[in-house]
Coordinates of C-alpha atoms and ligand atoms in Angstrom, one line a residue:
X1 CA -17.2 38.2 -4.6
X2 CA -18.5 40.0 -1.8
X3 CA -20.9 43.0 -1.7
X4 CA -19.3 45.8 0.8
X5 CA -21.0 48.9 1.8
X6 CA -18.5 51.4 2.9
X7 CA -19.7 54.6 4.8
X8 CA -17.3 57.5 5.2
X9 CA -18.2 60.3 7.8
X10 CA -17.5 64.0 7.5
X11 CA -14.0 63.9 9.1
X12 CA -12.8 61.2 6.3
X13 CA -13.7 63.5 3.4
X14 CA -13.0 66.9 4.9
X15 CA -10.9 68.2 2.0
X16 CA -9.4 67.2 -1.4
X17 CA -6.7 65.2 0.0
X18 CA -9.0 63.1 2.3
X19 CA -11.3 62.5 -0.6
X20 CA -8.4 61.1 -2.7
X21 CA -7.4 59.0 0.2
X22 CA -10.8 57.7 0.6
X23 CA -11.2 57.2 -3.2
X24 CA -8.0 55.1 -3.2
X25 CA -9.4 52.9 -0.5
X26 CA -12.6 52.4 -2.5
X27 CA -10.7 51.5 -5.5
X28 CA -8.6 49.0 -3.7
X29 CA -11.5 47.3 -2.3
X30 CA -13.1 47.2 -5.9
X31 CA -9.9 46.0 -7.4
X32 CA -9.8 43.1 -4.9
X33 CA -12.9 41.9 -6.8
X34 CA -15.8 43.2 -4.5
X35 CA -18.9 45.0 -5.5
X36 CA -18.7 48.4 -3.6
X37 CA -21.4 50.7 -2.5
X38 CA -20.2 53.9 -0.7
X39 CA -22.2 56.2 1.6
X40 CA -20.8 59.5 2.1
X41 CA -21.5 62.3 4.7
X42 CA -21.0 66.0 4.1
X43 CA -17.4 67.3 4.2
X44 CA -16.1 68.1 7.6
X45 CA -18.4 70.2 9.6
X46 CA -20.1 71.6 6.6
X47 CA -23.6 70.5 7.8
X48 CA -23.0 72.6 11.1
X49 CA -21.8 75.4 9.0
X50 CA -24.9 75.3 6.8
X51 CA -27.1 75.2 9.9
X52 CA -25.4 78.4 11.1
X53 CA -25.8 80.1 7.9
X54 CA -29.6 79.1 7.9
X55 CA -29.9 80.7 11.3
X56 CA -28.1 83.9 10.2
X57 CA -30.6 84.4 7.7
X58 CA -33.5 83.6 9.6
X59 CA -34.6 82.7 13.2
X60 CA -36.5 79.7 12.6
X61 CA -35.8 78.3 9.1
X62 CA -38.6 76.4 7.5
X63 CA -38.0 72.5 7.9
X64 CA -38.6 71.8 4.2
X65 CA -36.0 74.5 3.1
X66 CA -33.5 73.3 5.8
X67 CA -33.6 69.8 4.3
X68 CA -33.1 71.1 0.9
X69 CA -30.3 73.2 2.2
X70 CA -28.6 70.5 4.3
X71 CA -28.9 67.7 1.8
X72 CA -26.7 69.8 -0.6
X73 CA -23.8 68.9 1.8
X74 CA -23.9 65.3 1.0
X75 CA -24.4 66.1 -2.8
X76 CA -21.1 68.0 -2.9
X77 CA -19.1 65.0 -1.3
X78 CA -20.8 62.4 -3.3
X79 CA -19.9 64.1 -6.7
X80 CA -16.5 65.0 -5.6
X81 CA -15.8 61.4 -4.6
X82 CA -17.3 59.9 -7.7
X83 CA -15.2 62.2 -10.0
X84 CA -12.1 61.4 -8.1
X85 CA -12.8 57.7 -8.4
X86 CA -13.3 58.0 -12.3
X87 CA -10.1 60.0 -12.4
X88 CA -8.6 56.8 -11.1
X89 CA -9.9 54.8 -14.0
X90 CA -12.6 52.9 -12.2
X91 CA -16.2 53.6 -13.1
X92 CA -18.3 55.5 -10.6
X93 CA -21.8 56.9 -10.2
X94 CA -23.1 59.3 -7.5
X95 CA -26.7 59.1 -6.4
X96 CA -28.8 61.2 -4.3
X97 CA -31.0 59.6 -1.5
X98 CA -34.0 59.8 -3.6
X99 CA -32.2 58.3 -6.7
X100 CA -30.8 55.5 -4.5
X101 CA -34.3 54.7 -3.4
X102 CA -34.3 55.8 0.3
X103 CA -38.0 56.1 0.8
X104 CA -38.8 58.0 4.0
X105 CA -41.6 59.2 6.2
X106 CA -42.5 63.1 5.3
X107 CA -41.0 64.3 8.7
X108 CA -38.4 66.9 7.9
X109 CA -35.3 66.6 9.8
X110 CA -36.3 63.4 11.4
X111 CA -37.6 61.3 8.6
X112 CA -37.8 57.4 9.0
X113 CA -36.8 55.0 6.4
X114 CA -39.9 53.1 5.3
X115 CA -38.8 51.4 2.1
X116 CA -35.2 51.1 0.2
X117 CA -35.6 50.3 -3.5
X118 CA -32.1 50.7 -4.7
X119 CA -32.6 49.7 -8.3
X120 CA -30.3 52.2 -9.9
X121 CA -27.5 51.4 -7.2
X122 CA -27.9 47.7 -8.3
X123 CA -27.7 48.6 -11.9
X124 CA -24.5 50.5 -11.5
X125 CA -22.9 47.5 -9.6
X126 CA -24.0 45.3 -12.5
X127 CA -22.2 47.6 -14.9
X128 CA -19.0 47.1 -12.8
X129 CA -19.2 50.6 -11.3
X130 CA -18.8 51.7 -7.7
X131 CA -22.1 53.4 -6.6
X132 CA -21.7 56.6 -4.3
X133 CA -24.8 57.4 -2.3
X134 CA -25.6 60.6 -0.3
X135 CA -26.0 59.9 3.2
X136 CA -28.7 61.2 5.6
X137 CA -31.3 62.0 3.0
X138 CA -34.2 60.5 1.5
X139 CA -37.4 61.2 -0.4
X140 CA -41.1 61.1 0.9
X141 CA -43.6 59.5 -1.6
X142 CA -46.5 61.2 0.4
X143 CA -45.1 64.8 0.3
X144 CA -43.0 64.2 -2.7
X145 CA -40.3 66.2 -0.8
X146 CA -36.6 65.7 0.0
X147 CA -36.1 64.6 3.5
X148 CA -33.4 64.2 6.1
X149 CA -33.1 61.3 8.7
X150 CA -31.7 63.6 11.4
X151 CA -28.1 64.5 12.6
X152 CA -25.5 61.6 12.0
X153 CA -28.1 60.1 9.7
X154 CA -25.5 58.6 7.2
X155 CA -24.8 55.6 9.3
X156 CA -28.5 54.6 8.8
X157 CA -28.4 55.1 5.1
X158 CA -25.4 52.8 4.9
X159 CA -26.9 50.2 7.1
X160 CA -30.3 50.2 5.2
X161 CA -28.7 49.9 1.9
X162 CA -26.7 47.0 3.3
X163 CA -29.7 45.4 4.2
X164 CA -31.7 46.0 1.2
X165 CA -28.7 45.0 -1.1
X166 CA -28.1 42.0 1.2
X167 CA -24.5 43.0 1.6
X168 CA -21.8 40.9 3.3
X169 CA -20.8 43.7 5.6
X170 CA -21.4 47.3 6.5
X171 CA -18.0 49.1 7.1
X172 CA -18.4 52.3 8.9
X173 CA -15.1 54.4 8.5
X174 CA -14.3 56.9 11.1
X175 CA -11.6 58.9 12.6
X176 CA -10.8 56.5 15.2
X177 CA -9.7 52.9 15.0
X178 CA -13.1 51.5 16.0
X179 CA -15.5 51.2 18.9
X180 CA -13.5 52.1 22.0
X181 CA -14.2 51.0 25.8
X182 CA -15.1 54.7 26.2
X183 CA -14.5 58.0 24.1
X184 CA -10.7 58.2 23.6
X185 CA -11.2 61.7 23.3
X186 CA -12.1 61.9 27.0
X187 CA -10.3 58.9 28.3
X188 CA -6.8 58.6 26.3
X189 CA -6.3 55.1 27.9
X190 CA -9.5 53.9 26.1
X191 CA -9.0 50.6 24.4
X192 CA -10.2 49.4 21.0
X193 CA -12.8 46.6 21.2
X194 CA -12.2 43.7 18.7
X195 CA -15.9 42.5 18.6
X196 CA -19.1 43.7 20.4
X197 CA -22.5 42.2 20.2
X198 CA -25.3 44.3 18.7
X199 CA -27.1 44.3 22.0
X200 CA -24.2 45.8 23.8
X201 CA -23.6 48.3 21.0
X202 CA -27.2 49.3 21.1
X203 CA -26.9 50.0 24.9
X204 CA -23.7 52.0 24.4
X205 CA -25.2 54.1 21.6
X206 CA -28.3 54.8 23.3
X207 CA -26.3 56.0 26.4
X208 CA -24.4 58.6 24.4
X209 CA -21.5 56.7 22.7
X210 CA -21.2 58.7 19.6
X211 CA -19.2 56.5 17.3
X212 CA -22.5 54.9 15.9
X213 CA -25.8 56.5 15.4
X214 CA -28.4 54.7 17.5
X215 CA -30.8 54.2 14.9
X216 CA -28.2 52.6 12.6
X217 CA -27.4 50.2 15.2
X218 CA -31.0 49.3 15.8
X219 CA -31.5 48.7 12.2
X220 CA -28.6 46.7 11.9
X221 CA -29.7 44.6 14.8
X222 CA -33.1 44.1 13.3
X223 CA -32.0 43.3 9.9
X224 CA -28.9 41.1 10.8
X225 CA -26.5 43.5 9.3
X226 CA -22.7 42.8 10.4
X227 CA -20.9 46.2 11.0
X228 CA -17.3 46.7 11.1
X229 CA -16.3 50.0 12.5
X230 CA -12.7 51.1 11.4
X231 CA -10.5 54.0 10.6
X232 CA -10.3 55.6 7.0
X233 CA -6.7 56.6 8.2
X234 CA -5.2 53.1 8.4
X235 CA -5.7 49.7 7.0
X236 CA -6.1 48.1 10.4
X237 CA -9.0 45.7 11.5
X238 CA -11.6 47.8 13.6
X239 CA -14.5 46.5 15.6
X240 CA -17.0 43.9 14.5
X241 CA -20.5 44.6 15.6
X242 CA -22.5 41.1 15.3
X243 CA -25.3 39.0 16.6
X244 CA -24.0 36.2 18.7
X245 CA -26.9 34.1 17.7
X246 CA -25.7 34.0 14.3
X247 CA -22.0 33.6 15.1
X248 CA -19.2 35.8 14.5
X249 CA -18.7 36.6 10.9
X250 CA -15.0 35.5 11.0
X251 CA -15.8 32.6 13.2
X252 CA -13.8 34.0 16.2
X253 CA -14.7 32.7 19.5
X254 CA -15.4 35.7 21.6
X255 CA -14.9 35.7 25.3
X256 CA -17.9 37.5 27.0
X257 CA -16.4 40.1 29.3
X258 CA -18.3 41.6 32.2
X259 CA -17.8 45.3 31.3
X260 CA -17.5 46.0 27.7
X261 CA -17.6 49.8 27.6
X262 CA -18.5 52.8 29.2
X263 CA -20.8 55.6 27.7
X264 CA -21.4 59.1 29.1
X265 CA -23.4 62.2 28.0
X266 CA -24.5 65.5 29.5
X267 CA -27.5 65.9 27.3
X268 CA -30.3 65.2 29.9
X269 CA -31.8 67.2 32.5
X270 CA -33.3 66.1 35.9
X271 CA -36.9 67.2 36.8
X272 CA -38.0 66.8 40.2
X273 CA -41.7 67.0 41.0
X274 CA -42.0 67.4 44.8
X275 CA -44.5 67.0 47.4
X276 CA -46.6 64.7 45.3
X277 CA -49.6 63.0 47.2
X278 CA -48.5 59.4 47.7
X279 CA -51.9 58.0 46.4
X280 CA -52.5 55.4 43.6
X281 CA -52.7 57.0 40.2
X282 CA -50.4 60.1 40.8
X283 CA -47.4 58.9 38.9
X284 CA -49.8 57.7 36.0
X285 CA -51.1 61.4 35.9
X286 CA -47.8 63.0 36.0
X287 CA -46.4 60.9 33.3
X288 CA -49.4 61.2 31.2
X289 CA -48.9 65.0 31.2
X290 CA -45.0 64.3 30.4
X291 CA -46.0 62.0 27.7
X292 CA -48.2 64.7 25.8
X293 CA -45.0 66.6 25.3
X294 CA -43.6 63.9 23.3
X295 CA -40.3 64.2 25.6
X296 CA -38.4 60.9 26.0
X297 CA -38.1 60.1 29.7
X298 CA -35.1 58.0 30.5
X299 CA -34.4 57.4 34.4
X300 CA -37.2 57.7 37.0
X301 CA -36.8 57.7 40.7
X302 CA -39.5 57.8 43.3
X303 CA -38.4 58.5 46.9
X304 CA -40.0 56.9 49.9
X305 CA -42.9 59.1 51.1
X306 CA -43.1 61.1 54.3
X307 CA -46.4 62.3 55.9
X308 CA -48.2 61.0 52.6
X309 CA -46.2 62.9 50.2
X310 CA -43.3 62.0 48.0
X311 CA -40.9 63.1 45.4
X312 CA -40.5 61.9 41.8
X313 CA -37.6 62.6 39.7
X314 CA -36.9 61.8 36.1
X315 CA -34.5 62.7 33.2
X316 CA -35.5 64.1 29.7
X317 CA -33.5 65.4 27.0
X318 CA -32.3 69.0 28.0
X319 CA -33.8 70.2 24.9
X320 CA -37.2 69.0 26.1
X321 CA -36.9 70.4 29.7
X322 CA -38.6 73.6 29.3
X323 CA -41.5 72.1 27.5
X324 CA -42.0 69.5 30.2
X325 CA -41.8 72.0 32.9
X326 CA -44.4 74.1 31.4
X327 CA -46.7 71.1 30.8
X328 CA -46.5 70.2 34.5
X329 CA -46.8 73.8 35.7
X330 CA -50.1 74.0 33.7
X331 CA -51.4 71.0 35.6
X332 CA -50.1 72.0 39.1
X333 CA -53.5 72.1 40.6
X334 CA -54.9 68.8 39.1
X335 CA -51.6 66.9 40.1
X336 CA -51.4 68.5 43.6
X337 CA -47.5 68.8 43.6
X338 CA -45.5 71.1 45.8
X339 CA -42.2 72.0 44.5
X340 CA -41.2 71.7 40.6
X341 CA -37.6 72.1 39.5
X342 CA -35.2 71.5 36.8
X343 CA -31.5 70.7 36.9
X344 CA -29.5 70.7 33.9
X345 CA -26.1 70.3 35.4
X346 CA -26.2 66.6 35.4
X347 CA -24.3 63.8 33.6
X348 CA -25.5 60.1 32.7
X349 CA -22.8 57.4 32.9
X350 CA -23.5 54.0 31.7
X351 CA -21.5 50.9 32.2
X352 CA -22.4 48.1 29.5
X353 CA -21.5 44.3 29.5
X354 CA -23.2 41.2 28.4
X355 CA -21.4 39.3 31.2
X356 CA -23.1 41.3 33.5
X357 CA -26.1 38.9 33.3
X358 CA -24.1 36.2 35.0
X359 CA -21.8 37.9 37.3
X360 CA -22.6 39.4 40.8
X361 CA -21.1 42.5 42.5
X362 CA -20.8 44.6 39.5
X363 CA -22.9 47.4 41.1
X364 CA -21.3 47.3 44.3
X365 CA -17.9 47.7 42.5
X366 CA -19.1 50.6 40.7
X367 CA -20.6 52.3 43.6
X368 CA -17.4 51.6 45.5
X369 CA -15.1 53.2 42.7
X370 CA -17.3 56.5 42.6
X371 CA -17.4 56.7 46.3
X372 CA -13.7 56.3 46.7
X373 CA -13.3 59.3 44.1
X374 CA -15.9 61.3 46.1
X375 CA -18.4 61.4 43.4
X376 CA -22.0 61.4 44.5
X377 CA -24.6 59.2 42.6
X378 CA -28.0 60.9 42.3
X379 CA -30.0 58.3 40.2
X380 CA -29.5 54.7 39.2
X381 CA -31.1 52.8 36.7
X382 CA -30.3 49.3 35.2
X383 CA -31.0 46.8 32.5
X384 CA -29.8 43.2 32.2
X385 CA -26.6 44.5 30.8
X386 CA -26.2 47.9 31.8
X387 CA -26.0 50.1 35.0
X388 CA -26.4 53.8 34.6
X389 CA -25.9 56.5 37.3
X390 CA -26.5 60.2 37.3
X391 CA -23.7 62.5 38.6
X392 CA -23.0 66.2 38.7
X393 CA -22.1 67.2 35.1
X394 CA -18.5 68.6 36.2
X395 CA -17.5 65.1 37.8
X396 CA -18.5 63.2 34.4
X397 CA -15.0 62.9 32.9
X398 CA -13.5 61.9 36.3
X399 CA -16.2 59.4 37.0
X400 CA -15.7 57.7 33.5
X401 CA -11.8 57.5 34.0
X402 CA -12.2 56.2 37.6
X403 CA -14.7 53.4 36.3
X404 CA -12.6 52.6 33.3
X405 CA -9.6 52.0 35.7
X406 CA -11.8 50.1 38.2
X407 CA -13.2 47.7 35.6
X408 CA -9.7 46.9 34.2
X409 CA -10.4 48.6 30.9
X410 CA -7.4 50.9 30.7
X411 CA -5.1 50.1 27.8
X412 CA -1.2 50.4 28.0
X413 CA -1.0 53.1 25.4
X414 CA -3.0 56.0 24.5
X415 CA -5.4 55.9 21.8
X416 CA -5.0 57.6 18.4
X417 CA -7.6 60.2 17.4
X418 CA -6.9 61.0 13.8
X419 CA -9.2 63.8 13.0
X420 CA -12.6 65.5 13.5
X421 CA -14.2 67.3 16.5
X422 CA -16.3 64.3 17.4
X423 CA -19.3 66.5 16.8
Ligands
LIG1 N1 -23.8 65.3 7.4 C1 -25.0 64.9 8.5 C2 -24.6 65.4 9.8 O1 -23.6 66.0 9.9 C3 -25.1 63.5 8.5 C4 -24.0 62.6 8.9 O2 -22.8 63.1 9.0 O3 -24.2 61.6 8.9 O4 -25.4 65.3 10.7
MG2 MG1 -21.3 65.2 10.0

């Protein structure tokens, strides 16, 4: 008997019919002799709708109340799913995050899991029932309040439960067939990846791939949880995310590819601090100021200096841009820079592959492909298994398509996207 955690996202439970389809799948898994724990998101885009409703009521909703509101979304889907399963003559119990023992920090809207005590989930399984847990929510012992983990947090709930219950696999059901070489909504010739290492998945998720929540991938990697990303619309095998040091869960011998996938996003802005005196300590001063804003810096580029002055550019999430600008402006005199500007019309494209470690010429091939398409590269950064470039935002899709072709990732047929808006 295996213990399987199954997570269903909003688009998989968008209406009654979808809930019935999901319930049938859960019942099948249960009837095949497995213990099944289900984590469910709010129906369709209902989290967004609740957020819209809140901002219609008041300009800045209190974070505690916003969490109360948003957690109601998952409560609706978990109860509907549990009653549907019961209607199919299989015992099922739904649990809120706090009932399921998801203990978090008190930070509303961005709580971190500090402990998982799934006693009631275990009890339900011991009774032979299916346990349905509300995703994305928890409870803080410090504040005694209900919290949420941040948008898309249900993946993390599922992985954390899988780790705490020592599950054999954590299945993440979604509206595409698995993890693709790039977003099939953007590049129809994207190809499904059968197996990917947790390390590569982490780089892709961190670079904007939306199929899995970054924190869930981090959690899975840290706790050695095997993920299976698959479609809730078909019975097909999806993508296995695993740790090669522990071996493939199905014993498959996976050939390492130079490029596994491409991620892209427009969520960052480039800030340029111009005319910075080129003396030791300036970069430290500038980034100390930025650090105080809590903005997450990504790519940093410093130009060669001319007449003792240089330019430093870096990217931060667009949402932090104004705050960073204001902080730098406030220290203009002490920092001694000249120009300060922000550009939010940029895109970041990341090409990821574990095989990059041992092959040469990958960057040359990447730059050549973009050059041939007349796409200008504004910034570059690399890790051992990733090359990221910044381009104009309006060239992003084209850049991804061109690179997808250049690295031989194109499939023969177009990918199927079953539902959802991908948001
Ligand atoms: N319902 C929440 C959201 O839309 C959590 C999730 O879907 O994972 O962000
Ligand atoms: Mg959602």
